[in-house]
C-alpha positions as CSV (number, residue, x, y, z in Angstrom):
1,I,1.1,-24.1,-25.1
2,G,4.1,-23.2,-22.9
3,E,6.9,-23.4,-25.3
4,I,7.0,-23.1,-29.1
5,G,10.6,-24.1,-29.4
6,F,9.7,-26.5,-32.2
7,L,9.7,-23.5,-34.5
8,S,13.5,-23.4,-34.2
9,E,13.4,-26.5,-36.4
10,M,12.1,-24.2,-39.2
11,P,15.0,-21.8,-39.4
12,S,13.6,-20.2,-42.6
13,I,10.4,-18.9,-41.0
14,T,10.1,-15.1,-41.5
15,H,6.6,-14.3,-40.3
16,L,4.8,-15.6,-37.3
17,V,1.4,-14.8,-35.8
18,L,0.2,-16.3,-32.5
19,W,-3.5,-15.9,-31.7
20,D,-5.6,-17.1,-28.7
21,L,-3.0,-19.1,-26.8
22,H,-4.1,-19.5,-23.2
23,R,-1.8,-20.8,-20.6
24,E,-0.8,-19.9,-17.0
25,G,2.7,-18.8,-16.5
26,S,5.2,-17.8,-19.3
27,L,5.4,-18.4,-23.0
28,T,8.9,-19.1,-24.3
29,L,9.8,-18.4,-27.9
30,G,12.5,-20.6,-29.5
31,A,15.4,-19.4,-31.6
32,M,14.2,-18.2,-35.0
33,P,17.2,-16.5,-36.6
34,N,15.3,-15.4,-39.8
35,L,12.1,-14.2,-38.1
36,Q,11.3,-10.6,-39.3
37,L,7.6,-10.1,-38.2
38,L,6.0,-11.4,-35.0
39,G,2.4,-10.7,-33.9
40,I,0.9,-12.0,-30.6
41,Y,-2.8,-11.3,-30.2
42,N,-5.3,-12.1,-27.4
43,C,-3.0,-14.6,-25.6
44,S,-3.1,-15.3,-21.8
45,M,0.3,-15.5,-20.2
46,S,2.0,-13.6,-17.4
47,R,5.4,-13.4,-19.1
48,L,6.9,-13.6,-22.6
49,E,10.4,-15.1,-22.8
50,G,12.8,-15.4,-25.6
51,L,12.2,-12.1,-27.4
52,S,15.7,-10.9,-26.9
53,S,17.0,-13.8,-29.0
54,L,15.0,-12.5,-32.0
55,T,17.8,-10.1,-33.1
56,G,16.6,-10.1,-36.8
57,L,13.1,-9.0,-36.0
58,T,11.9,-5.9,-37.7
59,S,8.3,-5.7,-36.7
60,L,6.7,-6.7,-33.3
61,T,3.0,-6.4,-32.5
62,L,1.6,-7.2,-29.0
63,Q,-2.2,-6.7,-28.8
64,D,-4.6,-7.5,-25.9
65,N,-2.5,-10.0,-24.1
66,D,-2.5,-10.6,-20.3
67,L,1.1,-9.4,-20.0
68,S,2.2,-7.3,-17.0
69,A,5.9,-7.1,-18.1
70,L,8.1,-7.6,-21.1
71,P,11.7,-8.9,-21.3
72,D,14.4,-6.4,-22.1
73,L,14.0,-5.4,-25.8
74,G,17.3,-3.7,-26.0
75,E,19.0,-6.5,-28.0
76,M,16.5,-6.3,-30.8
77,T,18.5,-3.7,-32.6
78,S,16.9,-4.5,-36.0
79,L,13.4,-3.6,-34.8
80,R,11.8,-0.9,-37.0
81,Q,8.2,-1.1,-35.9
82,L,6.8,-1.7,-32.3
83,I,3.1,-1.8,-31.6
84,C,1.7,-2.4,-28.1
85,I,-2.0,-2.3,-27.6
86,D,-3.6,-3.3,-24.3
87,D,-7.3,-2.5,-24.3
88,P,-8.5,-3.2,-20.7
89,A,-12.0,-4.0,-22.0
90,F,-10.7,-7.1,-23.8
91,R,-8.4,-8.7,-21.2
92,S,-8.7,-10.1,-17.7
93,G,-5.1,-10.0,-16.4
94,G,-2.2,-7.6,-16.1
95,S,-1.3,-4.6,-18.1
96,I,2.2,-3.6,-19.4
97,R,3.8,-1.3,-16.9
98,N,7.2,-0.7,-18.6
99,I,9.0,-1.4,-21.8
100,R,12.6,-2.1,-20.8
101,G,15.4,-1.4,-23.2
102,I,13.3,0.7,-25.6
103,S,15.9,3.5,-25.5
104,R,18.4,1.2,-27.2
105,L,16.2,0.5,-30.2
106,R,18.0,3.0,-32.4
107,S,16.6,1.6,-35.7
108,L,13.0,2.1,-34.6
109,R,11.0,4.1,-37.2
110,S,7.4,3.4,-36.0
111,L,6.2,3.2,-32.4
112,H,2.6,2.8,-31.3
113,L,1.6,2.6,-27.6
114,V,-2.1,2.3,-27.2
115,D,-4.4,1.9,-24.1
116,L,-1.5,0.9,-21.8
117,A,-3.3,1.9,-18.7
118,D,-0.4,1.1,-16.3
119,L,2.4,2.6,-18.4
120,R,3.5,5.9,-16.7
121,D,7.0,6.7,-17.9
122,V,7.7,7.1,-21.6
123,S,10.6,9.5,-21.2
124,S,13.1,7.1,-22.8
125,I,11.4,7.6,-26.1
126,R,13.5,10.8,-26.4
127,F,16.5,8.6,-27.4
128,L,14.8,7.2,-30.5
129,T,16.2,9.8,-32.8
130,T,15.3,7.9,-36.0
131,L,11.6,7.7,-35.1
132,K,9.2,8.9,-37.8
133,E,5.8,7.7,-36.5
134,L,4.6,7.9,-32.9
135,T,1.3,7.0,-31.3
136,L,0.9,7.7,-27.6
137,R,-2.6,6.9,-26.5
138,L,-2.0,6.5,-22.8
139,H,-4.0,6.8,-19.5
140,H,-1.4,9.0,-17.8
141,P,0.2,12.4,-18.5
142,W,3.4,12.4,-20.5
143,D,5.9,15.2,-21.2
144,P,5.4,16.7,-24.7
145,Q,9.0,18.0,-24.6
146,I,10.2,14.6,-25.7
147,L,8.9,15.4,-29.1
148,T,11.5,18.1,-29.5
149,Q,14.2,15.5,-29.3
150,L,12.9,13.4,-32.1
151,P,14.3,15.2,-35.2
152,E,12.9,12.8,-37.8
153,L,9.3,12.6,-36.4
154,V,6.7,13.4,-39.1
155,R,3.6,11.7,-37.8
156,L,2.0,11.9,-34.4
157,R,-1.2,10.4,-32.8
158,A,-1.6,11.4,-29.2
159,S,-4.1,11.6,-26.4
160,V,-4.0,14.3,-23.8
161,S,-6.3,15.9,-21.2
162,P,-7.9,19.3,-22.1
163,E,-5.5,20.9,-19.6
164,E,-2.4,19.3,-21.3
165,R,-3.5,20.1,-24.8
166,R,-2.2,23.7,-24.8
167,A,1.3,22.7,-23.7
168,L,1.4,20.0,-26.4
169,E,0.3,22.5,-29.1
170,Q,3.0,24.9,-28.0
171,T,5.6,22.2,-28.2
172,L,4.5,21.3,-31.7
173,A,5.7,24.7,-32.9
174,N,9.2,23.6,-32.1
175,C,8.9,20.4,-34.2
176,P,9.3,21.6,-37.8
177,K,9.2,18.2,-39.5
178,L,6.1,17.1,-37.6
179,S,3.4,17.7,-40.3
180,D,0.8,15.0,-39.7
181,V,-0.8,15.4,-36.2
182,K,-4.0,14.1,-34.6
183,I,-4.7,14.9,-31.0
184,V,-7.7,13.3,-29.1
185,E,-8.9,13.5,-25.5
186,R,-7.3,11.0,-23.2
187,P,-9.6,8.0,-22.5
188,R,-11.2,7.8,-19.1
189,K,-9.9,5.2,-16.7
190,P,-12.0,2.0,-17.2
191,Q,-13.9,0.6,-14.2
192,K,-14.1,-2.9,-12.9
193,D,-17.1,-4.9,-14.0
194,G,-18.3,-6.5,-10.7
195,G,-18.8,-9.9,-12.3
196,D,-15.8,-11.7,-13.7
197,G,-13.3,-9.0,-12.8
198,K,-12.7,-7.9,-16.4
199,M,-12.4,-4.2,-17.2
200,A,-15.6,-2.7,-18.5
201,A,-16.0,0.4,-20.5
202,S,-18.5,3.1,-19.6
203,D,-21.9,3.4,-21.4
204,S,-20.5,6.1,-23.7
205,D,-17.9,3.6,-25.0
206,S,-20.5,1.0,-25.9
207,D,-20.4,1.9,-29.6
208,L,-16.6,1.4,-29.7
209,L,-16.9,-2.0,-28.1
210,A,-19.4,-3.0,-30.6
211,V,-17.2,-1.9,-33.5
212,H,-14.2,-3.7,-32.0
213,K,-16.0,-7.1,-32.8
214,F,-15.5,-6.3,-36.5
215,C,-11.8,-5.6,-36.3
216,T,-10.9,-9.2,-37.3
217,G,-12.4,-11.6,-39.9
218,N,-13.6,-8.7,-41.9
219,K,-12.0,-9.0,-45.3
220,E,-15.3,-9.7,-47.1
221,Q,-17.0,-6.8,-45.5
222,L,-14.2,-4.3,-46.1
223,M,-13.8,-5.3,-49.8
224,S,-17.4,-4.3,-50.4
225,D,-16.9,-0.9,-48.7
226,R,-15.1,2.3,-49.6
227,V,-13.7,3.4,-46.3
228,C,-12.2,1.9,-43.1
229,G,-10.2,3.0,-40.1
230,C,-7.4,1.9,-37.9
231,F,-7.8,1.7,-34.1
232,Y,-4.3,2.6,-33.0
233,C,-3.0,5.1,-35.7
234,L,-6.5,6.6,-36.2
235,S,-6.1,6.8,-40.0
236,I,-9.0,6.6,-42.4
237,Y,-8.3,5.0,-45.8
238,D,-9.6,2.9,-48.7
239,P,-9.7,-0.8,-47.9
240,K,-7.9,-1.4,-51.2
241,E,-4.8,0.0,-49.6
242,I,-4.7,-3.1,-47.3
243,H,-2.0,-5.4,-48.7
244,A,-1.8,-8.2,-46.0
245,W,-4.4,-10.1,-44.1
246,I,-4.2,-12.4,-41.1
247,D,-5.8,-15.9,-41.5
248,N,-7.0,-14.9,-45.0
249,G,-9.0,-12.1,-43.7
């Protein structure tokens, strides 16, 4: 599928999830003036076009897609939640290198950047003064001083090297509202698997890869259990707290 412009014929659509779309080149989204939630998962494309026209969008999730770049997001001024997950072990193409226009998303409340191996500069986050939740699980160092410029931030999930941890902990002392914090060690850089060119995890990550297979299509299993967890915010909670499911679980 190269273009889903037919969706513009359904102007009342408010939620859209795209899963397992595989096509060389770009994917173009049509005009959907009432769209509020968009999720794109495990899709193969080099570019994603048309996002800037979704000015009413409040939640955007991009997970494990072969994207190396995003269009400028600065016009999406209604966006309140942005989730970008790019696990190298589950894709074969590019990785997001920058998120243009993020500094203009002044309504953003929740930002989660997870496993973006090629994303190096996140300094523009400091302009997101309404941000309340932030996840930075990156493969490169980032300046913890940006946290001091986020006056509304109350929840942080971050990965740092052992050497950087002390600087981050010192910075947290200057963030009085930041009360919910989890810090983990930065993941090691994945290595190429000599076969199909996909990124492969080390032996010590094998358990994580095995668990990842159960992150979808799991409603029946979760409803019979008492505890579950989230890959990108690292929270542990009761499955009964889940209120929405993709593809009926």
